[in-house]
Amino acid sequence: MPHQVSPPLPAAMISKSPNLPRVPLTQEEVSSLLDSIFTAKTSQASLDAAYGLTNVLINSVGFRGFRQYGILNNIKKSAADKKDGAKRESAMILLGAFFERFPSAQPIIEVVFLLQDGGILAPALDALADKGAVVRESAQYALDALFTNLRPESMVVGLLPALSHYLSRRSGKWQGTVGAYELIGRMADKAKLGMESKEAEKVKEILRESMGKRLAALIPIVESGMHDLKAEVVKQATKTMTSLTALLSNDDVAPRIPLLIKTMQNPSTETLQKAIHALSQTTFVAIVTSPVLALLTPLLERSLNTPTTSQEVLRQTVVVVENLTKLVHDPVEARTFLPKLKPGVQGVKDRASLPEVRELATRAVNVINMAMGDDDGNIANGQIAATTTEDVLKVLEREVKLRGGVAGEPGDAELWTLTKGYISEMVREDVNLREITRVSLCTESYLINITKDNQAPFVAEALQNHFLEEDHLKFGQPIKEETGEIEIVNTDFSLAYGGMLLLSHTNLRLLKGHRYGLCGRNGAGKSTLMRSIAEGKLEGFPSKDELKTCFVEHNQGEDADLSILEFVSKDPELAATGRERISEVLSEVGFTAGPEGRQQQKVGSLSGGWKMKLALARAMLMGADVLLLDEPTNHLDVSNVKWLQEYLRSHTEITSLIVSHDSGFLDEVCTDIYHYEGKKLVCYQGNLADFVRVKPEAKSYYTLSASQVQFKFPNPGLLTGVKSSTRSIIRMTNCTYTYPRAPKPSLEDVTCALSLSSRTAIIGANGAGKSTLIKLLTGETIPQTGKVEKHPNLRIGYIKQHALEHVEMHMEKTPNQYLQWRYANGDDREVLMKQTRVLTPEDKAQMEKFIDLGDGRGGLRIENLMGRQKYKKSFQYEVKWVGMLPKHNSQISRETLLDLGFSKLIQEFDDHEASREGLGFRELAPKVISKHFEDIGLDPEIANHNEISGLSGGQKVKVVLAGAMWNNPHLLVLDEPTNYLDRDSLGGLAVAIRDYRGGVVMISHNEEFVGALCPEQWHVADGRVTHKGHLAVSMDRFEDSRPGSSVASSVVSSATASAINSEAEDGGDMKFKAKKKKKLTRAQMKEREVRRRLRHIEWFVSLVNCCVWAFI
């Protein structure tokens, strides 16, 4: 039945003090009121009478009336009356009225409803199975009223145990079981992160953390429902389990949750193996807490203890256990769950048949022992002991006793026994979550109706003060505000992008002159936060009228044809600034004035480093109070990075918020670090080094490690005729290139070569011509003099300096769709768009020329190239002539076609053949593409469903990198690869490059990255290229390398012997030997003639048919 919303209680009706006048009712009066409820003619009349009894009880005897008048016994009796449906309905209505109004008036009633004499929850759940619809509806009303009026601590301490007890009963009806599971699921859903008020989110956090600690007991209860015989129970239990997994708040495990739930539903050997395999492929980064352990421990335990588990699955299980255990920071949590896993791991250590598995198990056992603390179970050094229920109970009993104890009315002593435990458990939850301000809330309102002389507020205050002092002893006093500092920003806000919550009710406080480093993983929301501030969309951040804020980014592509001075002068925010002042500031950062100065150059001609300096000059002219610097060192050479450091340090009136993955830069300039932790911003005083000392797990900022983000590059495959990894596969000879309208060449008389073993860094100042050199090598531009030669089958993976240019025309696509578009026709479309592949008017005119081969057929025009085969030490191509049948195709050597001027036609066909070889084992299917993105470090969920426009800079770089690696390139060309990548991704990329079997050439100003990977360097200065080889690489910068290790020695030996350094194989032409074609036997030649004749007949028949149809 539909129930109207009950009106709020008048203030006089809410008993907050025992001193209010109370007129006790007689038993006859109460019985009369109960009769009026149970015998009411309509549901509304019954509801009105129920509200009347509720109000009378609140204003008289309160909670004591339930035991005194036997009200709950009456409700239970009426609810079980199988002959009278109206009575059962009225019992649920009365229960709903009590649940709706009593908890807010006298919270101690929760103990009566949920704990005393087994509670009253079970009859309400059982009524959900009633044959009468109005009874079921009234029961649902009662349960909803109870759920709505409980605070989070009450839900966890009172409601959750009552539901668990009900579900553990074997005699419960399936509808009641569904209702119980639904309530648990609603509790989990209520605890989910959201965008509500700060107070509401704090309540959610308490519920989320408290329920998370109880997942170990909840999961088996809910999992048993997933195997129930009733489909309705299975459906609701599965839904509830999905809601419970949202309590994990662990980004590492989240993508695997659907598979884990499927494994629970169908606990077969196959599903278990799939789940273990998926977990073994997961890179665990986030701290592992009890909710994660509660979910994964049963699966891991089952895998370890099943006799039929294969050695490979055991190996994966042991690896997962070790990786998880390393991230368990709380020994108490470790001692709760790891003892269940330790016997299984010990068994693998003792009995596994493979030595490798035994070795991994030995390592895992050692890690488990370290995580659990010493053998006596003592708290590890520096570990803070959690407050227990007994600790709270002692203080509570003492304070109540000091203030006169409880009231001596009948039944109070018995109820007090339950109530003090109930209060103690709630207070324990708040104290361990450091929500000390809620201690009095969970104490006073429960004591006010049971203690003497209105002493409840004093007991609550004493209890809160006691645990506040304990909190200060454990965690220290709150940091006092800095004296003499000017606060310019102090705001609480939440931040979301699309459907993804990035920050939830966190605080951002900025002091004048401080320089804050913003640190977090790729995709955490660093750039989104900066852009929200810049666009004035961040809640509580001062407007630009109050606080001048400038977002420094290098994005001047839309005004590429303007001169630098004109570009800055046309900025509307600088309209009041004269051109003389603008020119003066530009000169300060290196843009020289005058007719021939750099200020007159076009914006489009600037290198990435100069574009960043231009953006910084604009910020200087604005006189910004707050600088938002997103990767400011991208594209800057060493001298310009030093200039930027000095600029930021010297301007103490400017506050800076900096996103950078350059650890040296953050060490030099930062005064504070803001770190992303669990949807919050946490501030640490000091530079990056000070931050890492406080949080050792952030050491990846100083090492190159693939332990957290792993990149897996595909094997490039073989190159025809190339048997040595040191032989040149691409070469430039005496190349010169000058940009249009430039006074002098950017590069002049450059000669260089690369091999499959090359690890080459191109070094030089901003604007020296490094990117130009790369573009000449890859065919992006054509030299005016000299030549660029490459192996005909060479595949090049190229990432531009401004990596996002690769995807800027595909922002509406998902990464998966972008890769499908790029390789849809079997060729890399980006290769076909290169300048060296685009047909100029001269090339088109060349295609119209007639060629006489001297074979008596006269002049013929080339239509296309149809095939290619080896010819001596080169190739010959099958040429299709315009207007001629395929049988008249000719075989022409590569050299002849080049002499005739068909180089682009040859290059296009060679590119097609190279792509065909590279993509020969690639299936352009969404699942395969998803796996490829996962290998490059991009979450498949993001790759499949998120548009590129919504990705962070680091994620976009991974998309570009995945696109470049899809066709298994032999040579990887990286122009500023470290831009936008966070430290974890940078480490993963470095390890992948180190282990890659193809050649690598890169431009980077990151000395740490170059020094660890590139023994060969090309220095570009004044248009010339100087080669330096045989440099020692710093292998100690890799976390997994040690002096003399096999990893280090193999990489160094292969990298140092590159084509440039080993001229023995570099003196000849770019011609490659191949195996001669095997001579055909006479029988095979006859078969070939038959096939050709049949093809010709089929073609002729089709031609005749076409003519006939045309005639008809």
Tab-separated table of N, CA and C in Angstrom, residues 683-755:
chain	number	residue	atom	x	y	z
A	683	CYS	N	49.278	17.341	0.977
A	683	CYS	CA	50.400	18.269	0.842
A	683	CYS	C	51.563	17.837	1.724
A	684	TYR	N	52.775	17.839	1.142
A	684	TYR	CA	54.010	17.526	1.866
A	684	TYR	C	54.968	18.703	1.710
A	685	GLN	N	55.545	19.144	2.818
A	685	GLN	CA	56.471	20.257	2.760
A	685	GLN	C	57.823	19.781	2.234
A	686	GLY	N	58.479	20.655	1.470
A	686	GLY	CA	59.795	20.316	0.928
A	686	GLY	C	59.715	19.949	-0.546
A	687	ASN	N	60.886	19.665	-1.120
A	687	ASN	CA	60.934	19.330	-2.542
A	687	ASN	C	60.663	17.841	-2.749
A	688	LEU	N	60.930	17.372	-3.960
A	688	LEU	CA	60.603	15.980	-4.276
A	688	LEU	C	61.419	15.005	-3.436
A	689	ALA	N	62.668	15.327	-3.194
A	689	ALA	CA	63.506	14.436	-2.382
A	689	ALA	C	62.954	14.303	-0.965
A	690	ASP	N	62.491	15.410	-0.390
A	690	ASP	CA	61.896	15.358	0.950
A	690	ASP	C	60.623	14.520	0.940
A	691	PHE	N	59.849	14.648	-0.127
A	691	PHE	CA	58.617	13.870	-0.247
A	691	PHE	C	58.910	12.373	-0.309
A	692	VAL	N	59.923	11.987	-1.083
A	692	VAL	CA	60.264	10.569	-1.219
A	692	VAL	C	60.780	10.004	0.102
A	693	ARG	N	61.448	10.836	0.905
A	693	ARG	CA	61.902	10.355	2.216
A	693	ARG	C	60.715	10.031	3.120
A	694	VAL	N	59.633	10.825	2.989
A	694	VAL	CA	58.438	10.577	3.794
A	694	VAL	C	57.654	9.389	3.244
A	695	LYS	N	57.596	9.265	1.904
A	695	LYS	CA	56.865	8.172	1.254
A	695	LYS	C	57.834	7.385	0.377
A	696	PRO	N	58.520	6.401	0.947
A	696	PRO	CA	59.530	5.657	0.184
A	696	PRO	C	58.964	4.968	-1.050
A	697	GLU	N	57.662	4.653	-1.059
A	697	GLU	CA	57.095	3.982	-2.225
A	697	GLU	C	57.117	4.862	-3.466
A	698	ALA	N	57.401	6.171	-3.294
A	698	ALA	CA	57.477	7.087	-4.435
A	698	ALA	C	58.886	7.155	-5.014
A	699	LYS	N	59.737	6.192	-4.671
A	699	LYS	CA	61.130	6.220	-5.140
A	699	LYS	C	61.229	6.099	-6.653
A	700	SER	N	60.144	5.706	-7.342
A	700	SER	CA	60.188	5.583	-8.799
A	700	SER	C	60.492	6.926	-9.459
A	701	TYR	N	60.365	8.035	-8.718
A	701	TYR	CA	60.718	9.333	-9.284
A	701	TYR	C	62.224	9.442	-9.532
A	702	TYR	N	63.006	8.540	-8.943
A	702	TYR	CA	64.456	8.611	-9.107
A	702	TYR	C	65.040	7.394	-9.807
A	703	THR	N	64.243	6.384	-10.110
A	703	THR	CA	64.755	5.197	-10.799
A	703	THR	C	63.887	4.905	-12.014
A	704	LEU	N	64.472	4.195	-12.971
A	704	LEU	CA	63.736	3.757	-14.146
A	704	LEU	C	63.345	2.310	-13.910
A	705	SER	N	62.076	2.086	-13.666
A	705	SER	CA	61.616	0.756	-13.286
A	705	SER	C	60.321	0.430	-13.991
A	706	ALA	N	60.178	-0.840	-14.393
A	706	ALA	CA	58.940	-1.311	-15.011
A	706	ALA	C	58.100	-2.097	-14.023
A	707	SER	N	58.356	-1.911	-12.721
A	707	SER	CA	57.643	-2.692	-11.718
A	707	SER	C	56.193	-2.262	-11.577
A	708	GLN	N	55.886	-1.028	-11.949
A	708	GLN	CA	54.520	-0.527	-11.780
A	708	GLN	C	53.792	-0.362	-13.111
A	709	VAL	N	54.488	0.043	-14.152
A	709	VAL	CA	53.906	0.145	-15.493
A	709	VAL	C	54.828	-0.586	-16.455
A	710	GLN	N	54.305	-1.570	-17.151
A	710	GLN	CA	55.117	-2.367	-18.056
A	710	GLN	C	54.709	-2.110	-19.505
A	711	PHE	N	55.707	-1.875	-20.364
A	711	PHE	CA	55.500	-1.768	-21.797
A	711	PHE	C	56.109	-3.019	-22.440
A	712	LYS	N	55.392	-3.602	-23.387
A	712	LYS	CA	55.915	-4.751	-24.117
A	712	LYS	C	55.899	-4.422	-25.600
A	713	PHE	N	57.112	-4.236	-26.178
A	713	PHE	CA	57.206	-3.930	-27.593
A	713	PHE	C	57.258	-5.225	-28.396
A	714	PRO	N	56.587	-5.276	-29.556
A	714	PRO	CA	56.598	-6.503	-30.362
A	714	PRO	C	57.957	-6.745	-31.011
A	715	ASN	N	58.211	-7.996	-31.345
A	715	ASN	CA	59.440	-8.363	-32.046
A	715	ASN	C	59.393	-7.797	-33.459
A	716	PRO	N	60.415	-7.053	-33.899
A	716	PRO	CA	60.344	-6.419	-35.225
A	716	PRO	C	60.405	-7.392	-36.392
A	717	GLY	N	60.895	-8.612	-36.187
A	717	GLY	CA	60.986	-9.554	-37.295
A	717	GLY	C	62.254	-9.353	-38.106
A	718	LEU	N	62.423	-10.184	-39.149
A	718	LEU	CA	63.641	-10.172	-39.960
A	718	LEU	C	63.529	-9.178	-41.105
A	719	LEU	N	64.703	-8.700	-41.552
A	719	LEU	CA	64.791	-7.873	-42.749
A	719	LEU	C	65.516	-8.682	-43.818
A	720	THR	N	64.940	-8.743	-44.994
A	720	THR	CA	65.515	-9.543	-46.068
A	720	THR	C	66.950	-9.136	-46.353
A	721	GLY	N	67.850	-10.093	-46.277
A	721	GLY	CA	69.236	-9.832	-46.610
A	721	GLY	C	70.074	-9.246	-45.502
A	722	VAL	N	69.468	-8.923	-44.371
A	722	VAL	CA	70.216	-8.338	-43.247
A	722	VAL	C	70.465	-9.431	-42.216
A	723	LYS	N	71.690	-9.917	-42.168
A	723	LYS	CA	72.044	-10.994	-41.259
A	723	LYS	C	72.788	-10.504	-40.026
A	724	SER	N	73.220	-9.241	-40.065
A	724	SER	CA	73.960	-8.665	-38.937
A	724	SER	C	73.183	-7.483	-38.386
A	725	SER	N	73.082	-7.414	-37.060
A	725	SER	CA	72.348	-6.309	-36.438
A	725	SER	C	73.107	-4.994	-36.510
A	726	THR	N	74.381	-5.037	-36.970
A	726	THR	CA	75.179	-3.807	-37.046
A	726	THR	C	75.252	-3.248	-38.460
A	727	ARG	N	74.556	-3.873	-39.391
A	727	ARG	CA	74.587	-3.381	-40.755
A	727	ARG	C	73.599	-2.240	-40.939
A	728	SER	N	73.970	-1.236	-41.724
A	728	SER	CA	73.112	-0.070	-41.939
A	728	SER	C	71.815	-0.483	-42.608
A	729	ILE	N	70.703	0.045	-42.092
A	729	ILE	CA	69.397	-0.207	-42.704
A	729	ILE	C	68.764	1.095	-43.200
A	730	ILE	N	69.315	2.226	-42.801
A	730	ILE	CA	68.878	3.530	-43.304
A	730	ILE	C	70.078	4.475	-43.230
A	731	ARG	N	70.220	5.318	-44.286
A	731	ARG	CA	71.419	6.145	-44.334
A	731	ARG	C	71.118	7.455	-45.043
A	732	MET	N	71.688	8.520	-44.491
A	732	MET	CA	71.671	9.838	-45.136
A	732	MET	C	73.071	10.148	-45.628
A	733	THR	N	73.152	10.711	-46.831
A	733	THR	CA	74.474	11.026	-47.401
A	733	THR	C	74.469	12.456	-47.913
A	734	ASN	N	75.295	13.299	-47.324
A	734	ASN	CA	75.533	14.677	-47.770
A	734	ASN	C	74.228	15.452	-47.959
A	735	CYS	N	73.353	15.367	-46.949
A	735	CYS	CA	72.032	15.999	-47.048
A	735	CYS	C	72.058	17.424	-46.501
A	736	THR	N	71.373	18.311	-47.216
A	736	THR	CA	71.224	19.698	-46.786
A	736	THR	C	69.749	20.066	-46.887
A	737	TYR	N	69.272	20.804	-45.871
A	737	TYR	CA	67.873	21.222	-45.895
A	737	TYR	C	67.758	22.637	-45.335
A	738	THR	N	67.001	23.471	-46.054
A	738	THR	CA	66.758	24.853	-45.635
A	738	THR	C	65.255	25.092	-45.621
A	739	TYR	N	64.735	25.626	-44.525
A	739	TYR	CA	63.311	25.950	-44.456
A	739	TYR	C	63.005	27.137	-45.364
A	740	PRO	N	61.792	27.196	-45.902
A	740	PRO	CA	61.427	28.334	-46.772
A	740	PRO	C	61.627	29.668	-46.058
A	741	ARG	N	62.221	30.596	-46.764
A	741	ARG	CA	62.482	31.960	-46.291
A	741	ARG	C	63.496	32.027	-45.143
A	742	ALA	N	64.125	30.902	-44.826
A	742	ALA	CA	65.166	30.922	-43.791
A	742	ALA	C	66.467	31.425	-44.403
A	743	PRO	N	67.243	32.221	-43.649
A	743	PRO	CA	68.471	32.809	-44.230
A	743	PRO	C	69.592	31.785	-44.409
A	744	LYS	N	69.575	30.705	-43.648
A	744	LYS	CA	70.651	29.722	-43.777
A	744	LYS	C	70.090	28.316	-43.565
A	745	PRO	N	70.811	27.295	-44.017
A	745	PRO	CA	70.313	25.919	-43.885
A	745	PRO	C	70.189	25.504	-42.421
A	746	SER	N	69.142	24.729	-42.139
A	746	SER	CA	69.011	24.144	-40.801
A	746	SER	C	69.998	22.999	-40.630
A	747	LEU	N	70.217	22.254	-41.687
A	747	LEU	CA	71.193	21.165	-41.686
A	747	LEU	C	71.995	21.253	-42.972
A	748	GLU	N	73.279	20.973	-42.875
A	748	GLU	CA	74.147	21.111	-44.033
A	748	GLU	C	75.131	19.955	-44.102
A	749	ASP	N	75.130	19.270	-45.263
A	749	ASP	CA	76.093	18.209	-45.566
A	749	ASP	C	76.138	17.149	-44.449
A	750	VAL	N	74.963	16.625	-44.124
A	750	VAL	CA	74.852	15.662	-43.023
A	750	VAL	C	74.934	14.241	-43.580
A	751	THR	N	75.786	13.434	-42.966
A	751	THR	CA	75.906	12.019	-43.316
A	751	THR	C	75.797	11.193	-42.041
A	752	CYS	N	74.896	10.223	-42.030
A	752	CYS	CA	74.732	9.380	-40.851
A	752	CYS	C	74.002	8.105	-41.250
A	753	ALA	N	74.043	7.109	-40.381
A	753	ALA	CA	73.386	5.830	-40.665
A	753	ALA	C	72.948	5.178	-39.363
A	754	LEU	N	71.973	4.270	-39.487
A	754	LEU	CA	71.442	3.541	-38.333
A	754	LEU	C	71.339	2.062	-38.664
A	755	SER	N	71.405	1.229	-37.618
A	755	SER	CA	71.299	-0.220	-37.778
A	755	SER	C	70.259	-0.762	-36.799
